[in-house]
């Protein structure tokens, strides 16, 4: 190790010399028997550990660690993370100056150890007044490819992707909701490793690469939502996709009741997918086995167990930037994969109030601006090609999610009244045509506003929250109120 690259301090805040720092790391290596190598801006401790035989641990065994003090190193960090279990590999991101970059990745030998690390070390006070953050880390091996010609079949897309990128394992293509002979204009490409996917993404940079004469859109696909096994063992709701738009809830219920009359409690259908609720989990599992791949109204359906999410915090997390568009929207859940990829934004605060109610975004937003130089090339785009973390307002989120569901835009109807002190008070009624014939034909908050902007924003927020409750997928005993991010 180069002495000039490992200056730091000890846990008491006293400056450590490079020699002292190196001695501490060498002592750690001697004590544990792990090797340590620094390359490509990171220092790897282990990977594999001494005496390890066989392949590396599976996905789900690695955690991400953030907010690490810049002058803290493996000799202090490793003992802390060993409390949760055996470390397979510890990767500390390093600056050229010798300081760490404030984050690391810790891979354990089992998923259980990784989950324990999250439980006991997230928000752990690593030094007085210094709290680290720990969450699951996933090596994403899947890319989202958009703007694909809709007439292309899975086999054609797979062959083409294998020609232009390396390490392709599979492609996931979904048929159009309105024409099952066509795809939806996008696909997910699965690679053999995160590195292979990253290299492919770099090669397929949007605007520089074409497939079949079309400029494609490329980004990371969202990792699949992780739900613990204990929760999944209680799920009694099935997610059914690839339905015909014309297929009714009554038809779906009748088809799923065929294998056992009276087993289905209710069905909620949204466009070309549905959620089938069963009275008993055993019947749900049996129906999944029987019905997966069956044809309903001429469409071959896919059936899986639905994945519960914490719906109570979903809207607030969307607004805070903690959850990006993903394959889900506010009423589409963790099983949906047809989406734009995830990009986590920096969470702004949400303290502002809207006529006594919490506003979806502060009235004064700290804008992040960049200089607009003469000659800068501008490209026309649609707002729907963006990701939801580009939007601050509930109005924009509602419009965005209606579009993602292939629904017509929400319709706003303005009403007014006069307060006792003579003020004009406003409220919007919102109608979403695609679901207007359901149990509720419109959405209107129970608060009035003094400005047009506040009234529209409040109505949109109310509608988003109500949609989530209206399309409730899980009874409360099933929903353990866990949201991964």
Coordinates of C-alpha atoms in Angstrom, one line a residue:
X1 CA 0.0 0.0 0.0
X2 CA 1.2 3.5 -0.8
X3 CA 1.7 5.4 2.4
X4 CA 0.5 8.8 1.0
X5 CA -2.8 7.2 0.0
X6 CA -3.9 6.0 3.4
X7 CA -3.7 9.0 5.7
X8 CA -6.6 9.2 8.0
X9 CA -7.8 9.5 11.6
X10 CA -8.7 7.0 14.2
X11 CA -12.1 6.5 15.8
X12 CA -11.3 9.2 18.4
X13 CA -10.8 11.9 15.7
X14 CA -7.1 12.0 16.1
X15 CA -5.1 12.2 12.9
X16 CA -3.4 9.0 11.9
X17 CA -0.3 9.0 9.9
X18 CA 0.0 6.9 6.7
X19 CA 2.2 4.5 8.6
X20 CA -0.3 4.1 11.4
X21 CA -3.1 3.6 8.9
X22 CA -1.2 1.0 7.0
X23 CA -0.3 -0.8 10.2
X24 CA -3.9 -0.9 11.3
X25 CA -5.0 -2.4 7.9
X26 CA -2.1 -4.9 8.0
X27 CA -3.1 -6.0 11.5
X28 CA -6.7 -6.5 10.3
X29 CA -5.5 -8.7 7.4
X30 CA -3.2 -10.7 9.7
X31 CA -6.0 -11.2 12.2
X32 CA -8.7 -12.3 9.7
X33 CA -6.6 -13.9 7.0
X34 CA -8.4 -11.9 4.3
X35 CA -6.5 -10.4 1.4
X36 CA -6.9 -6.7 0.5
X37 CA -6.5 -5.2 -3.0
X38 CA -7.1 -1.7 -4.3
X39 CA -8.2 -1.3 -7.9
X40 CA -10.5 0.9 -10.0
X41 CA -11.3 3.3 -7.2
X42 CA -12.2 0.7 -4.7
X43 CA -10.4 -1.3 -2.0
X44 CA -11.6 -4.9 -1.8
X45 CA -11.3 -6.9 1.5
X46 CA -11.8 -10.6 0.9
X47 CA -13.9 -11.8 -2.1
X48 CA -13.5 -14.7 -1.4
X49 CA -12.6 -15.1 2.3
X50 CA -10.0 -17.6 3.4
X51 CA -11.0 -21.2 2.8
X52 CA -14.0 -20.4 0.7
X53 CA -15.0 -23.1 -1.9
X54 CA -17.6 -22.9 -4.5
X55 CA -19.4 -19.9 -6.3
X56 CA -19.9 -16.5 -4.7
X57 CA -23.0 -15.9 -2.6
X58 CA -26.3 -15.4 -4.6
X59 CA -28.0 -12.1 -5.2
X60 CA -29.5 -10.6 -2.1
X61 CA -26.5 -11.2 0.0
X62 CA -24.9 -7.7 -0.5
X63 CA -25.8 -4.5 1.4
X64 CA -25.0 -0.9 0.5
X65 CA -23.5 1.3 3.2
X66 CA -23.8 5.1 3.0
X67 CA -22.8 8.1 5.1
X68 CA -19.5 6.6 6.2
X69 CA -17.1 9.2 7.7
X70 CA -14.4 9.9 5.1
X71 CA -11.6 9.2 7.4
X72 CA -12.9 5.7 8.5
X73 CA -11.4 2.6 7.1
X74 CA -11.7 -1.2 7.1
X75 CA -10.0 -1.7 10.5
X76 CA -12.9 0.2 12.1
X77 CA -15.7 -0.8 9.7
X78 CA -15.1 -4.6 9.3
X79 CA -15.6 -5.4 13.0
X80 CA -18.9 -3.5 13.0
X81 CA -20.3 -5.4 10.0
X82 CA -19.0 -8.7 11.3
X83 CA -21.6 -8.5 14.0
X84 CA -24.2 -9.5 11.4
X85 CA -22.4 -12.5 10.0
X86 CA -19.5 -13.8 8.0
X87 CA -18.3 -11.2 5.4
X88 CA -17.6 -12.6 2.0
X89 CA -16.3 -9.3 0.6
X90 CA -16.1 -5.7 1.8
X91 CA -15.6 -3.0 -0.9
X92 CA -14.8 0.5 0.2
X93 CA -14.9 3.2 -2.5
X94 CA -11.8 5.3 -2.4
X95 CA -10.7 8.8 -3.5
X96 CA -7.3 9.3 -5.1
X97 CA -6.4 11.4 -2.0
X98 CA -6.7 8.3 0.2
X99 CA -10.0 9.2 1.8
X100 CA -12.9 7.0 1.3
X101 CA -15.8 8.2 -0.8
X102 CA -18.4 7.8 1.9
X103 CA -19.9 4.5 0.9
X104 CA -19.1 0.8 0.7
X105 CA -20.6 -2.5 -0.3
X106 CA -20.6 -5.5 2.1
X107 CA -21.4 -9.0 0.8
X108 CA -22.3 -11.6 3.3
X109 CA -22.4 -15.4 2.8
X110 CA -26.1 -15.6 3.2
X111 CA -29.2 -13.5 2.6
X112 CA -30.2 -13.9 6.2
X113 CA -26.9 -12.2 7.3
X114 CA -27.5 -9.3 4.9
X115 CA -31.0 -8.8 6.2
X116 CA -29.7 -8.9 9.8
X117 CA -27.1 -6.2 8.9
X118 CA -29.9 -4.0 7.6
X119 CA -31.9 -4.5 10.7
X120 CA -29.2 -3.8 13.3
X121 CA -26.9 -1.4 11.5
X122 CA -29.1 0.9 9.5
X123 CA -29.0 4.3 11.3
X124 CA -26.2 2.9 13.5
X125 CA -24.1 5.5 15.3
X126 CA -20.7 4.6 13.9
X127 CA -19.1 7.6 15.6
X128 CA -20.5 10.2 18.0
X129 CA -23.1 12.1 15.9
X130 CA -22.4 10.1 12.8
X131 CA -25.0 7.6 11.6
X132 CA -24.6 5.2 8.7
X133 CA -27.3 4.0 6.3
X134 CA -27.6 0.4 5.4
X135 CA -29.9 -1.1 2.7
X136 CA -30.0 -4.0 0.3
X137 CA -27.8 -3.8 -2.8
X138 CA -28.7 -5.6 -6.0
X139 CA -26.4 -6.2 -8.9
X140 CA -28.7 -5.2 -11.8
X141 CA -28.3 -7.5 -14.8
X142 CA -31.3 -6.2 -16.8
X143 CA -31.6 -3.4 -19.2
X144 CA -34.7 -1.6 -20.4
X145 CA -34.7 -1.1 -24.2
X146 CA -37.4 1.3 -25.6
X147 CA -38.5 2.4 -29.0
X148 CA -38.4 -1.1 -30.5
X149 CA -40.5 -1.7 -33.6
X150 CA -43.8 -3.2 -32.4
X151 CA -43.9 -5.8 -35.1
X152 CA -40.7 -7.5 -33.9
X153 CA -41.0 -10.9 -32.1
X154 CA -39.1 -12.1 -29.1
X155 CA -36.8 -14.3 -31.1
X156 CA -35.9 -11.4 -33.5
X157 CA -35.1 -9.1 -30.5
X158 CA -33.1 -11.8 -28.8
X159 CA -31.0 -12.5 -31.9
X160 CA -30.4 -8.8 -32.6
X161 CA -29.3 -8.1 -29.0
X162 CA -26.9 -11.0 -29.1
X163 CA -25.4 -9.6 -32.3
X164 CA -24.7 -6.1 -30.8
X165 CA -23.9 -6.9 -27.2
X166 CA -22.3 -9.8 -25.3
X167 CA -23.5 -11.9 -22.4
X168 CA -27.2 -11.8 -23.3
X169 CA -29.1 -14.5 -21.5
X170 CA -32.8 -13.7 -22.3
X171 CA -35.2 -11.0 -23.4
X172 CA -38.6 -10.3 -21.9
X173 CA -41.2 -9.0 -24.3
X174 CA -44.8 -8.2 -23.5
X175 CA -47.6 -8.2 -26.1
X176 CA -49.6 -5.1 -26.8
X177 CA -52.7 -4.6 -24.8
X178 CA -54.7 -3.9 -27.9
X179 CA -53.0 -6.2 -30.4
X180 CA -51.5 -9.4 -29.1
X181 CA -49.6 -10.0 -32.3
X182 CA -47.4 -6.9 -31.6
X183 CA -45.1 -6.0 -28.7
X184 CA -45.4 -2.9 -26.5
X185 CA -42.5 -1.1 -28.1
X186 CA -40.0 -2.1 -25.4
X187 CA -38.2 -5.1 -24.0
X188 CA -36.1 -6.1 -21.0
X189 CA -32.7 -7.7 -21.8
X190 CA -31.2 -10.0 -19.2
X191 CA -27.4 -10.3 -19.1
X192 CA -25.2 -12.9 -17.5
X193 CA -23.7 -10.3 -15.1
X194 CA -23.9 -6.7 -14.0
X195 CA -20.7 -6.0 -15.8
X196 CA -22.0 -7.4 -19.1
X197 CA -25.2 -5.3 -18.7
X198 CA -23.1 -2.2 -17.9
X199 CA -20.9 -2.7 -20.9
X200 CA -24.0 -3.2 -23.1
X201 CA -25.6 0.0 -21.7
X202 CA -22.5 2.0 -22.4
X203 CA -22.5 0.7 -26.0
X204 CA -26.2 1.4 -26.6
X205 CA -26.1 5.0 -25.5
X206 CA -29.3 6.6 -26.6
X207 CA -28.9 8.8 -29.7
X208 CA -25.8 6.9 -30.9
X209 CA -27.1 3.4 -31.6
X210 CA -29.9 2.1 -33.8
X211 CA -31.7 -1.2 -34.1
X212 CA -33.6 -1.9 -37.3
X213 CA -33.1 1.7 -38.3
X214 CA -34.7 3.1 -35.1
X215 CA -32.8 5.1 -32.4
X216 CA -33.5 3.1 -29.2
X217 CA -33.9 4.2 -25.6
X218 CA -31.6 2.4 -23.1
X219 CA -31.4 2.5 -19.3
X220 CA -31.3 0.2 -16.3
X221 CA -34.5 -1.7 -15.7
X222 CA -35.9 -1.6 -12.2
X223 CA -34.7 -4.4 -9.9
X224 CA -37.6 -6.6 -8.8
X225 CA -39.1 -5.8 -5.5
X226 CA -37.7 -7.9 -2.7
X227 CA -40.4 -9.3 -0.3
X228 CA -39.4 -11.5 2.5
X229 CA -40.4 -15.1 2.4
X230 CA -42.5 -14.9 5.5
X231 CA -44.7 -12.3 3.9
X232 CA -45.0 -14.1 0.6
X233 CA -46.1 -17.3 2.5
X234 CA -49.3 -15.4 3.5
X235 CA -50.2 -13.9 0.1
X236 CA -53.5 -15.1 -1.3
X237 CA -53.7 -12.7 -4.2
X238 CA -52.8 -13.6 -7.8
X239 CA -51.4 -11.2 -10.4
X240 CA -52.8 -12.0 -13.9
X241 CA -51.3 -10.3 -16.9
X242 CA -51.7 -10.4 -20.7
X243 CA -55.5 -10.2 -20.6
X244 CA -57.6 -8.9 -23.4
X245 CA -58.9 -5.4 -22.7
X246 CA -62.4 -6.6 -23.4
X247 CA -62.2 -9.4 -20.8
X248 CA -64.4 -8.5 -17.8
X249 CA -63.9 -9.1 -14.1
X250 CA -66.9 -11.5 -14.2
X251 CA -65.2 -13.6 -16.8
X252 CA -61.9 -13.7 -14.9
X253 CA -63.7 -14.7 -11.7
X254 CA -65.7 -17.4 -13.5
X255 CA -62.5 -18.9 -15.1
X256 CA -60.6 -18.9 -11.8
X257 CA -63.6 -20.4 -10.0
X258 CA -63.7 -23.4 -12.4
X259 CA -61.1 -25.4 -10.6
X260 CA -62.9 -24.8 -7.2
X261 CA -66.3 -23.1 -7.2
X262 CA -66.5 -20.2 -4.7
X263 CA -62.7 -20.0 -4.1
X264 CA -62.4 -16.4 -5.5
X265 CA -63.3 -13.6 -3.2
X266 CA -63.1 -10.8 -5.8
X267 CA -61.3 -9.5 -8.9
X268 CA -59.9 -6.1 -9.7
X269 CA -59.0 -5.6 -13.4
X270 CA -57.1 -2.7 -14.8
X271 CA -56.7 -2.6 -18.5
X272 CA -55.0 -5.8 -19.5
X273 CA -54.0 -7.1 -16.1
X274 CA -55.9 -8.0 -12.9
X275 CA -55.6 -9.1 -9.3
X276 CA -57.6 -12.1 -8.2
X277 CA -58.2 -12.3 -4.5
X278 CA -58.9 -15.7 -2.9
X279 CA -60.4 -16.6 0.5
X280 CA -57.6 -19.1 1.2
X281 CA -53.9 -19.1 0.2
X282 CA -54.0 -22.8 -0.7
X283 CA -56.6 -22.2 -3.3
X284 CA -54.6 -19.2 -4.7
X285 CA -51.4 -21.4 -5.1
X286 CA -53.4 -24.2 -6.7
X287 CA -55.1 -21.8 -9.1
X288 CA -51.8 -20.3 -10.0
X289 CA -50.5 -23.7 -11.0
X290 CA -53.6 -24.6 -13.0
X291 CA -54.3 -21.2 -14.7
X292 CA -50.8 -20.1 -15.7
X293 CA -50.5 -20.3 -19.5
X294 CA -54.3 -20.8 -19.9
X295 CA -56.3 -18.9 -22.5
X296 CA -59.0 -16.5 -21.6
X297 CA -60.9 -14.9 -24.5
X298 CA -58.1 -15.9 -26.8
X299 CA -55.2 -14.5 -24.8
X300 CA -52.6 -16.7 -23.1
X301 CA -52.3 -15.4 -19.5
X302 CA -49.4 -15.3 -17.1
X303 CA -50.2 -15.9 -13.4
X304 CA -48.0 -15.2 -10.4
X305 CA -48.3 -14.4 -6.7
X306 CA -48.8 -10.7 -6.2
X307 CA -46.2 -9.0 -4.1
X308 CA -47.5 -6.8 -1.2
X309 CA -46.1 -3.3 -0.8
X310 CA -46.6 -0.6 1.9
X311 CA -49.2 1.5 0.2
X312 CA -49.5 3.9 3.1
X313 CA -46.2 5.5 2.3
X314 CA -46.1 5.0 -1.4
X315 CA -47.3 8.4 -2.4
X316 CA -45.1 10.3 0.0
X317 CA -42.1 8.3 -1.1
X318 CA -42.9 9.1 -4.7
X319 CA -43.0 12.7 -3.9
X320 CA -39.8 12.6 -1.8
X321 CA -37.9 11.0 -4.7
X322 CA -37.3 7.9 -2.6
X323 CA -39.1 5.8 -5.2
X324 CA -38.9 6.4 -8.9
X325 CA -41.4 5.3 -11.6
X326 CA -40.4 1.7 -11.6
X327 CA -42.7 -0.8 -13.3
X328 CA -45.3 0.0 -10.7
X329 CA -47.4 3.1 -10.5
X330 CA -49.5 4.0 -7.5
X331 CA -52.0 1.3 -8.3
X332 CA -49.8 -1.2 -10.1
X333 CA -47.7 -3.3 -7.9
X334 CA -44.4 -5.1 -7.6
X335 CA -45.2 -7.8 -10.2
X336 CA -45.4 -5.3 -13.1
X337 CA -42.2 -5.1 -15.2
X338 CA -43.4 -3.0 -18.1
X339 CA -41.8 0.2 -17.1
X340 CA -39.2 2.8 -17.4
X341 CA -36.1 2.2 -15.2
X342 CA -35.4 3.5 -11.8
X343 CA -33.4 6.5 -10.8
X344 CA -33.3 7.5 -7.2
X345 CA -33.3 11.2 -6.6
X346 CA -32.2 13.2 -3.6
X347 CA -35.2 13.3 -1.2
X348 CA -36.4 16.8 -0.7
X349 CA -38.3 17.6 2.5
X350 CA -42.1 17.7 2.6
X351 CA -43.0 20.2 5.3
X352 CA -45.1 22.6 3.3
X353 CA -48.8 23.0 4.0
X354 CA -51.6 23.6 1.6
X355 CA -54.4 25.5 3.3
X356 CA -53.9 23.5 6.4
X357 CA -53.1 20.3 4.5
X358 CA -49.7 18.9 3.6
X359 CA -48.7 19.9 0.1
X360 CA -47.2 17.4 -2.3
X361 CA -44.3 19.9 -2.8
X362 CA -43.1 23.0 -1.1
X363 CA -44.3 26.3 -2.6
X364 CA -40.7 27.5 -2.8
X365 CA -38.7 24.8 -4.5
X366 CA -34.9 25.0 -4.6
X367 CA -34.3 24.7 -8.3
X368 CA -31.2 23.0 -9.7
X369 CA -30.2 25.1 -12.8
X370 CA -27.5 24.9 -15.3
X371 CA -26.2 27.6 -17.7
X372 CA -27.9 27.7 -21.1
X373 CA -25.0 28.4 -23.5
X374 CA -25.7 29.8 -27.0
X375 CA -25.6 27.0 -29.6
X376 CA -26.7 24.3 -27.1
X377 CA -28.5 21.5 -29.0
X378 CA -32.0 20.9 -27.8
X379 CA -34.0 17.8 -28.5
X380 CA -37.9 17.8 -28.5
X381 CA -39.2 15.1 -26.1
X382 CA -42.4 14.1 -24.5
X383 CA -42.9 14.5 -20.8
X384 CA -44.0 10.9 -20.7
X385 CA -40.5 9.8 -21.7
X386 CA -39.2 11.2 -18.4
X387 CA -39.1 9.5 -15.0
X388 CA -41.4 10.4 -12.2
X389 CA -38.6 12.0 -10.1
X390 CA -38.6 14.8 -12.7
X391 CA -42.0 15.9 -11.4
X392 CA -42.6 17.8 -8.1
X393 CA -46.4 18.3 -8.3
X394 CA -49.2 15.9 -7.7
X395 CA -50.9 17.3 -10.9
X396 CA -48.0 16.1 -13.0
X397 CA -47.7 12.8 -11.2
X398 CA -51.4 12.1 -11.8
X399 CA -51.1 12.9 -15.5
X400 CA -48.0 10.8 -15.7
X401 CA -49.5 7.7 -14.1
X402 CA -52.6 7.9 -16.1
X403 CA -50.4 7.8 -19.2
X404 CA -48.4 4.9 -17.9
X405 CA -51.7 3.0 -17.5
X406 CA -52.7 3.9 -21.0
X407 CA -55.6 5.9 -19.6
X408 CA -57.0 9.1 -21.0
X409 CA -55.8 12.2 -19.1
X410 CA -57.6 13.2 -15.9
X411 CA -60.4 15.7 -16.4
X412 CA -60.6 18.7 -14.0
X413 CA -63.9 20.5 -13.2
X414 CA -63.7 23.7 -11.1
X415 CA -66.3 24.7 -8.5
X416 CA -66.5 27.7 -6.2
X417 CA -68.3 29.0 -3.1
X418 CA -67.9 32.0 -0.9
X419 CA -66.6 31.9 2.7
X420 CA -68.3 33.7 5.6
X421 CA -65.7 36.5 5.3
X422 CA -66.4 36.9 1.6
X423 CA -63.4 35.0 0.2
X424 CA -63.9 33.0 -3.0
X425 CA -63.1 29.3 -2.2
X426 CA -62.2 26.8 -4.9
X427 CA -62.3 23.1 -5.3
X428 CA -61.7 20.8 -8.3
X429 CA -63.5 17.6 -9.1
X430 CA -61.4 15.1 -11.0
X431 CA -62.8 12.4 -13.4
X432 CA -60.6 9.7 -14.8
X433 CA -62.6 8.4 -17.8
X434 CA -61.0 4.9 -17.8
X435 CA -62.4 4.1 -14.3
X436 CA -65.4 6.4 -14.2
X437 CA -67.8 3.5 -14.3
X438 CA -66.3 1.9 -11.2
X439 CA -67.3 2.2 -7.6
X440 CA -66.5 6.0 -7.6
X441 CA -67.1 8.2 -10.7
X442 CA -65.1 11.2 -9.5
X443 CA -62.7 12.4 -6.9
X444 CA -63.1 15.6 -4.9
X445 CA -61.2 16.6 -1.7
X446 CA -63.1 17.8 1.4
X447 CA -61.1 21.0 1.6
X448 CA -61.5 24.3 -0.2
X449 CA -58.6 26.5 -1.4
X450 CA -58.2 30.2 -2.0
X451 CA -56.0 29.9 -5.1
X452 CA -56.5 27.9 -8.3
X453 CA -53.1 26.3 -8.2
X454 CA -53.6 25.0 -4.6
X455 CA -57.1 23.7 -5.4
X456 CA -55.8 21.7 -8.4
X457 CA -52.8 20.4 -6.5
X458 CA -54.9 19.3 -3.6
X459 CA -57.4 17.5 -5.8
X460 CA -54.6 15.6 -7.6
X461 CA -53.0 14.6 -4.4
X462 CA -56.4 13.4 -3.0
X463 CA -57.1 11.4 -6.2
X464 CA -53.7 9.7 -6.1
X465 CA -54.1 8.7 -2.5
X466 CA -57.7 7.5 -3.0
X467 CA -56.8 5.5 -6.1
X468 CA -54.4 3.6 -4.0
X469 CA -57.1 2.8 -1.4
X470 CA -59.7 2.1 -4.1
X471 CA -57.5 -0.5 -5.8
X472 CA -56.6 -2.1 -2.6
X473 CA -54.9 -5.5 -3.3
X474 CA -54.3 -6.8 0.2
X475 CA -56.2 -7.1 3.4
X476 CA -54.5 -5.3 6.2
X477 CA -53.3 -8.6 7.8
X478 CA -51.3 -9.3 4.7
X479 CA -49.8 -5.9 4.2
X480 CA -46.9 -5.8 6.6
X481 CA -46.1 -2.2 5.7
X482 CA -42.7 -2.9 4.3
X483 CA -41.5 -0.9 1.3
X484 CA -38.0 -1.8 0.1
X485 CA -36.7 1.7 -0.5

